[in-house]
């Protein structure tokens, strides 16, 4: 514990620059106390204030008739019909997951769950978007193992099924993995709980776990790049307790069925500071906190430590004073701490008392309104060099085998098998069964479709095209199960915003996302920004991960990717044979080059709406979008999922076979149907490009050049990489 | 005229598959089970007590060890002494072994990782209240989701279980025995055949929309027995 004087040097160590510290002095009219400096520094950290990103985030479309609450609340809320709302958000826990993979990932899951049940929703699904370093880097194996165990350890215990997600590997993530966790919950649409405090004199109540010294200044750590000393930051990582979280979920939902709660907010990043400041600030009231009443797990904690602790599984509530006893009884039943730690005031200030002393007294309005907001310089990223014609030297069969076994395309079963995907008894499409996970709403025919998507190598080559592609692919994956895409949560993972080329990537990615969200009526309703993802000056690939949510009125209409014998395969959407930034180019030709495939948003929508209508009409047995690896990989994945082979016809004249079968042109789907003639006719009538690819049957995949691969051989190749690497 | 069957699901702090179990019971019994909080000890008038899966008390001690000492467990013992039926699934099975109501223990999975995937179970006997709607030798699918499902008992106990026909289910091909359980045991019965503990989750496979109805005969068996 520091006894140093509060000055500009200490402020710098707390992450405030000279200009920001001068602003603190101006607001306070005096030198702040240590606790006050701590409060300013975390509230004005990049993680809490979005000071570098806010000016750009405004460009994203956030409205639609079905949006109930967009960005600004704990999570986004959309109307899904039947009087129900889906509440969802994605959030990063990148920095902690590098320092301590198990706890970093586990507490990431815990934090995003709290964002959702804080709003009154029962969590029904978790997803996670993970980016790891090169499998050849000695650190990567330990990080993958720890992150996967951590996600499973937390999610399995709280009893929320982990139903989907994505994983990529790239050397750019060697020192900085990305762990983005998404939670989706369901609430009655007229029973959404918000965080704006109201009612002078009302009690401010602390519930959940006790406060310890863990995670102090975690938000500040999450707002800085890593140097060689990052391992020394382990004490800033929190420790998760999923059992307490489970109790907290049940206790909060039980209390939410009464009329006791006026406002509620979880204690996430910057713990008691951000929850109390945000609740009072949003409500336009003041707040006093008596830290002597805070349940504490360690002795002799100071005000500074308690205000900045990021101990997990804690919530702050404002209650109706005449219902305090109701709330206390609920939390006592669940054996959780319950303490009145303050009151709302009309002072417009946060006043923190501890052991008879006032440790902080800050006006709330300037703390929020005068928070730094930067329009940082941007430098447009250079356009990608064209990759030109790349000849095929290996043939279709060898390329397919190599691609299906490579880290970015191999089976994720080793990971899924560690996540409970069925708890809750509503999982209609489990991981790997369909392009999006499908989870039914208990007691209803209705189901949600859920996906996470981003292709970082596209974003690195062209952030604008990559941003649009990430949104389009999420929309496509929801469409491919038959769902109506409703809205997006985003998790924007980028490098150091003080570098103009990084801010250029950020601005471009937002522009591409905004364009696609508008064209597809797919607004952004919640999200999270994670900057400073770099270690020793090396930035991660720009990774704007998109979490997509769609709805199926009838879960029974959902289709998966598994082929069945006797069906015809039909490709929908246009193919130009785009090999730039494709996995074929990287894995087979050894180049990471060229522009990413362009996204034609008009065609995207036309083809997708056509596919969805055919699925809902019941004429499609299986559907898979064409993404990483291209068409042949998509067909092989369908064959493996269905344990049925296929015989493929040659591609069009004038297009090299490898470009047709491995190009990553966007906006395409492979459909398995009984009546391909009817499908081709319907597509022609609506101006949707369509082409019959072949038919399903047998136990071999027969390529158009006559090569034959047996499915068991293909499966072994597809499934061996992760277990061999991680268990070997 | 069928008698009204009375089933209850007991929940402890940290149990998380009580809703799945209630759905499966409702589907086969035609009425919802009573939900009982672990501090309630009045189990009178009930035919079947189900202890579902989850992580009671976080599994922070040994799986099921804390719940086994909960007041409700004395009432569950009294219920079995009266000839009542008890089903424990996953954490429920672990609780029954920790409470001494079934022999043996569930250790960490052999691979030391949580296992969540469908497994296949072979039905070892069909003359019980839990299995009468299966055929002997039937192999059916059920999701498993556990970190500690590796059934262990000493050889004498295993010999006795097998000798007395108290093995209800064994892991079977194609998925086989993935958690390392002794003699492929997935579920066992009490000597009076009225207490069943098993690790996999038949309650999560009772609906064609969710992948099949392989688990439904277990609940149909109970419904038929208890209605008789």
CSV table of N, CA and C in Angstrom, one decimal, chain A residues 435-505:
chain,number,residue,atom,x,y,z
A,435,UNK,N,-24.8,-24.0,-38.6
A,435,UNK,CA,-24.0,-22.8,-38.7
A,435,UNK,C,-24.1,-21.8,-37.5
A,436,UNK,N,-25.3,-21.9,-36.8
A,436,UNK,CA,-25.5,-21.1,-35.6
A,436,UNK,C,-26.0,-22.1,-34.6
A,437,UNK,N,-25.7,-21.8,-33.3
A,437,UNK,CA,-26.4,-22.6,-32.2
A,437,UNK,C,-27.9,-22.2,-32.2
A,438,UNK,N,-28.7,-23.2,-31.9
A,438,UNK,CA,-30.1,-22.9,-31.7
A,438,UNK,C,-30.6,-23.4,-30.3
A,439,UNK,N,-31.1,-22.5,-29.6
A,439,UNK,CA,-31.6,-22.8,-28.2
A,439,UNK,C,-33.0,-22.4,-28.1
A,440,UNK,N,-33.9,-23.3,-27.8
A,440,UNK,CA,-35.3,-23.0,-27.6
A,440,UNK,C,-35.6,-22.2,-26.3
A,441,UNK,N,-36.6,-21.4,-26.4
A,441,UNK,CA,-37.0,-20.7,-25.2
A,441,UNK,C,-38.0,-21.7,-24.4
A,442,UNK,N,-37.6,-22.0,-23.1
A,442,UNK,CA,-38.3,-23.0,-22.4
A,442,UNK,C,-39.8,-22.6,-22.3
A,443,UNK,N,-40.7,-23.6,-22.7
A,443,UNK,CA,-42.1,-23.4,-22.6
A,443,UNK,C,-42.7,-22.7,-23.9
A,444,UNK,N,-41.8,-22.5,-24.9
A,444,UNK,CA,-42.3,-21.9,-26.1
A,444,UNK,C,-41.8,-22.7,-27.3
A,445,UNK,N,-42.4,-22.4,-28.5
A,445,UNK,CA,-42.0,-23.1,-29.7
A,445,UNK,C,-40.8,-22.3,-30.2
A,446,UNK,N,-40.7,-21.0,-29.8
A,446,UNK,CA,-39.7,-20.1,-30.3
A,446,UNK,C,-38.2,-20.5,-29.9
A,447,UNK,N,-37.3,-20.2,-30.8
A,447,UNK,CA,-35.9,-20.4,-30.4
A,447,UNK,C,-35.0,-19.3,-30.9
A,448,UNK,N,-33.9,-19.1,-30.2
A,448,UNK,CA,-32.9,-18.2,-30.6
A,448,UNK,C,-31.8,-18.9,-31.4
A,449,UNK,N,-31.3,-18.2,-32.4
A,449,UNK,CA,-30.1,-18.6,-33.1
A,449,UNK,C,-29.0,-17.7,-32.7
A,450,UNK,N,-27.8,-18.3,-32.5
A,450,UNK,CA,-26.7,-17.5,-31.9
A,450,UNK,C,-25.4,-17.9,-32.6
A,451,UNK,N,-24.6,-16.8,-32.9
A,451,UNK,CA,-23.3,-17.1,-33.5
A,451,UNK,C,-22.3,-16.0,-33.1
A,452,UNK,N,-21.0,-16.3,-33.3
A,452,UNK,CA,-20.0,-15.3,-33.2
A,452,UNK,C,-19.1,-15.4,-34.4
A,453,UNK,N,-18.7,-14.3,-35.0
A,453,UNK,CA,-18.0,-14.3,-36.2
A,453,UNK,C,-17.0,-13.1,-36.4
A,454,UNK,N,-15.9,-13.4,-37.0
A,454,UNK,CA,-14.9,-12.4,-37.4
A,454,UNK,C,-13.8,-13.2,-38.2
A,455,UNK,N,-13.3,-12.6,-39.2
A,455,UNK,CA,-12.2,-13.2,-40.0
A,455,UNK,C,-11.0,-12.2,-39.9
A,456,UNK,N,-10.2,-12.3,-38.8
A,456,UNK,CA,-9.2,-11.3,-38.6
A,456,UNK,C,-8.2,-11.1,-39.8
A,457,UNK,N,-7.9,-12.2,-40.5
A,457,UNK,CA,-6.9,-11.9,-41.6
A,457,UNK,C,-7.6,-11.0,-42.7
A,458,UNK,N,-8.9,-11.1,-42.9
A,458,UNK,CA,-9.5,-10.2,-43.8
A,458,UNK,C,-9.4,-8.7,-43.3
A,459,UNK,N,-9.6,-8.6,-41.9
A,459,UNK,CA,-9.6,-7.2,-41.3
A,459,UNK,C,-8.2,-6.6,-41.4
A,460,UNK,N,-7.2,-7.5,-41.3
A,460,UNK,CA,-5.8,-7.0,-41.3
A,460,UNK,C,-5.5,-6.5,-42.7
A,461,UNK,N,-6.0,-7.2,-43.8
A,461,UNK,CA,-5.7,-6.8,-45.1
A,461,UNK,C,-6.5,-5.5,-45.5
A,462,UNK,N,-7.8,-5.5,-45.0
A,462,UNK,CA,-8.6,-4.4,-45.4
A,462,UNK,C,-9.7,-4.3,-44.3
A,463,UNK,N,-9.5,-3.4,-43.3
A,463,UNK,CA,-10.3,-3.3,-42.1
A,463,UNK,C,-11.8,-3.0,-42.5
A,464,UNK,N,-12.0,-2.2,-43.5
A,464,UNK,CA,-13.4,-1.9,-43.8
A,464,UNK,C,-14.1,-3.1,-44.4
A,465,UNK,N,-13.5,-3.7,-45.4
A,465,UNK,CA,-14.1,-4.9,-45.9
A,465,UNK,C,-14.2,-6.0,-44.9
A,466,UNK,N,-13.2,-6.1,-44.0
A,466,UNK,CA,-13.3,-7.1,-42.9
A,466,UNK,C,-14.4,-6.9,-41.9
A,467,UNK,N,-14.6,-5.6,-41.6
A,467,UNK,CA,-15.7,-5.2,-40.7
A,467,UNK,C,-17.0,-5.6,-41.3
A,468,UNK,N,-17.2,-5.3,-42.5
A,468,UNK,CA,-18.5,-5.6,-43.2
A,468,UNK,C,-18.6,-7.1,-43.3
A,469,UNK,N,-17.5,-7.8,-43.6
A,469,UNK,CA,-17.6,-9.3,-43.7
A,469,UNK,C,-18.0,-9.9,-42.4
A,470,UNK,N,-17.5,-9.4,-41.3
A,470,UNK,CA,-17.8,-10.1,-40.0
A,470,UNK,C,-19.3,-10.0,-39.7
A,471,UNK,N,-19.9,-8.8,-40.0
A,471,UNK,CA,-21.3,-8.6,-39.8
A,471,UNK,C,-22.1,-9.5,-40.7
A,472,UNK,N,-21.7,-9.5,-42.0
A,472,UNK,CA,-22.4,-10.3,-43.0
A,472,UNK,C,-22.3,-11.8,-42.7
A,473,UNK,N,-21.1,-12.2,-42.2
A,473,UNK,CA,-21.0,-13.7,-41.9
A,473,UNK,C,-21.9,-14.0,-40.7
A,474,UNK,N,-22.0,-13.2,-39.7
A,474,UNK,CA,-22.9,-13.5,-38.6
A,474,UNK,C,-24.4,-13.6,-39.1
A,475,UNK,N,-24.7,-12.6,-40.0
A,475,UNK,CA,-26.1,-12.6,-40.5
A,475,UNK,C,-26.4,-13.9,-41.3
A,476,UNK,N,-25.3,-14.3,-42.1
A,476,UNK,CA,-25.4,-15.5,-42.9
A,476,UNK,C,-25.6,-16.7,-42.1
A,477,UNK,N,-24.8,-16.8,-41.0
A,477,UNK,CA,-24.9,-18.0,-40.2
A,477,UNK,C,-26.2,-18.1,-39.5
A,478,UNK,N,-26.8,-17.0,-39.1
A,478,UNK,CA,-28.2,-17.1,-38.6
A,478,UNK,C,-29.2,-17.5,-39.6
A,479,UNK,N,-29.0,-16.9,-40.8
A,479,UNK,CA,-29.9,-17.2,-41.9
A,479,UNK,C,-29.8,-18.7,-42.3
A,480,UNK,N,-28.6,-19.3,-42.2
A,480,UNK,CA,-28.4,-20.7,-42.6
A,480,UNK,C,-29.1,-21.7,-41.8
A,481,UNK,N,-29.5,-21.3,-40.6
A,481,UNK,CA,-30.3,-22.2,-39.8
A,481,UNK,C,-31.8,-21.9,-39.9
A,482,UNK,N,-32.1,-20.9,-40.6
A,482,UNK,CA,-33.5,-20.5,-40.9
A,482,UNK,C,-34.0,-19.4,-40.0
A,483,UNK,N,-33.1,-18.7,-39.2
A,483,UNK,CA,-33.5,-17.7,-38.3
A,483,UNK,C,-33.6,-16.3,-39.0
A,484,UNK,N,-34.4,-15.5,-38.4
A,484,UNK,CA,-34.4,-14.1,-38.8
A,484,UNK,C,-33.4,-13.3,-38.0
A,485,UNK,N,-32.4,-12.8,-38.6
A,485,UNK,CA,-31.4,-12.0,-37.8
A,485,UNK,C,-32.0,-10.8,-37.2
A,486,UNK,N,-31.7,-10.5,-35.9
A,486,UNK,CA,-32.3,-9.4,-35.3
A,486,UNK,C,-31.3,-8.3,-34.9
A,487,UNK,N,-30.2,-8.7,-34.3
A,487,UNK,CA,-29.3,-7.6,-33.8
A,487,UNK,C,-27.9,-8.2,-33.4
A,488,UNK,N,-27.0,-7.3,-33.2
A,488,UNK,CA,-25.6,-7.6,-33.0
A,488,UNK,C,-25.0,-7.1,-31.7
A,489,UNK,N,-24.2,-7.8,-31.1
A,489,UNK,CA,-23.3,-7.3,-30.0
A,489,UNK,C,-21.9,-7.4,-30.6
A,490,UNK,N,-21.0,-6.4,-30.3
A,490,UNK,CA,-19.7,-6.4,-30.9
A,490,UNK,C,-18.6,-6.4,-29.8
A,491,UNK,N,-17.5,-6.9,-30.2
A,491,UNK,CA,-16.4,-6.9,-29.3
A,491,UNK,C,-15.1,-6.5,-30.1
A,492,UNK,N,-14.8,-5.2,-30.0
A,492,UNK,CA,-13.8,-4.6,-30.9
A,492,UNK,C,-12.4,-4.8,-30.2
A,493,UNK,N,-11.6,-5.7,-30.7
A,493,UNK,CA,-10.3,-5.9,-30.2
A,493,UNK,C,-9.2,-5.4,-31.1
A,494,UNK,N,-8.5,-4.4,-30.6
A,494,UNK,CA,-7.5,-3.7,-31.5
A,494,UNK,C,-6.2,-3.4,-30.7
A,495,UNK,N,-5.2,-2.9,-31.3
A,495,UNK,CA,-4.0,-2.6,-30.7
A,495,UNK,C,-4.0,-1.2,-30.0
A,496,UNK,N,-2.9,-0.6,-29.9
A,496,UNK,CA,-2.7,0.7,-29.2
A,496,UNK,C,-3.3,1.9,-30.0
A,497,UNK,N,-4.4,2.5,-29.4
A,497,UNK,CA,-5.1,3.5,-30.1
A,497,UNK,C,-4.3,4.8,-30.3
A,498,UNK,N,-3.2,4.9,-29.5
A,498,UNK,CA,-2.3,6.1,-29.7
A,498,UNK,C,-1.5,6.0,-31.0
A,499,UNK,N,-1.5,4.8,-31.6
A,499,UNK,CA,-0.8,4.7,-32.9
A,499,UNK,C,-1.8,4.9,-34.0
A,500,UNK,N,-1.5,5.9,-34.9
A,500,UNK,CA,-2.5,6.3,-35.9
A,500,UNK,C,-2.9,5.2,-36.9
A,501,UNK,N,-2.0,4.2,-37.1
A,501,UNK,CA,-2.4,3.1,-38.0
A,501,UNK,C,-3.4,2.2,-37.4
A,502,UNK,N,-3.3,2.1,-36.0
A,502,UNK,CA,-4.3,1.3,-35.3
A,502,UNK,C,-5.6,2.0,-35.3
A,503,UNK,N,-5.6,3.3,-35.0
A,503,UNK,CA,-6.9,4.0,-35.0
A,503,UNK,C,-7.5,4.0,-36.4
A,504,UNK,N,-6.6,4.0,-37.4
A,504,UNK,CA,-7.1,3.9,-38.8
A,504,UNK,C,-7.8,2.6,-39.1
A,505,UNK,N,-7.2,1.5,-38.6
A,505,UNK,CA,-7.9,0.2,-38.7
A,505,UNK,C,-9.3,0.2,-38.0
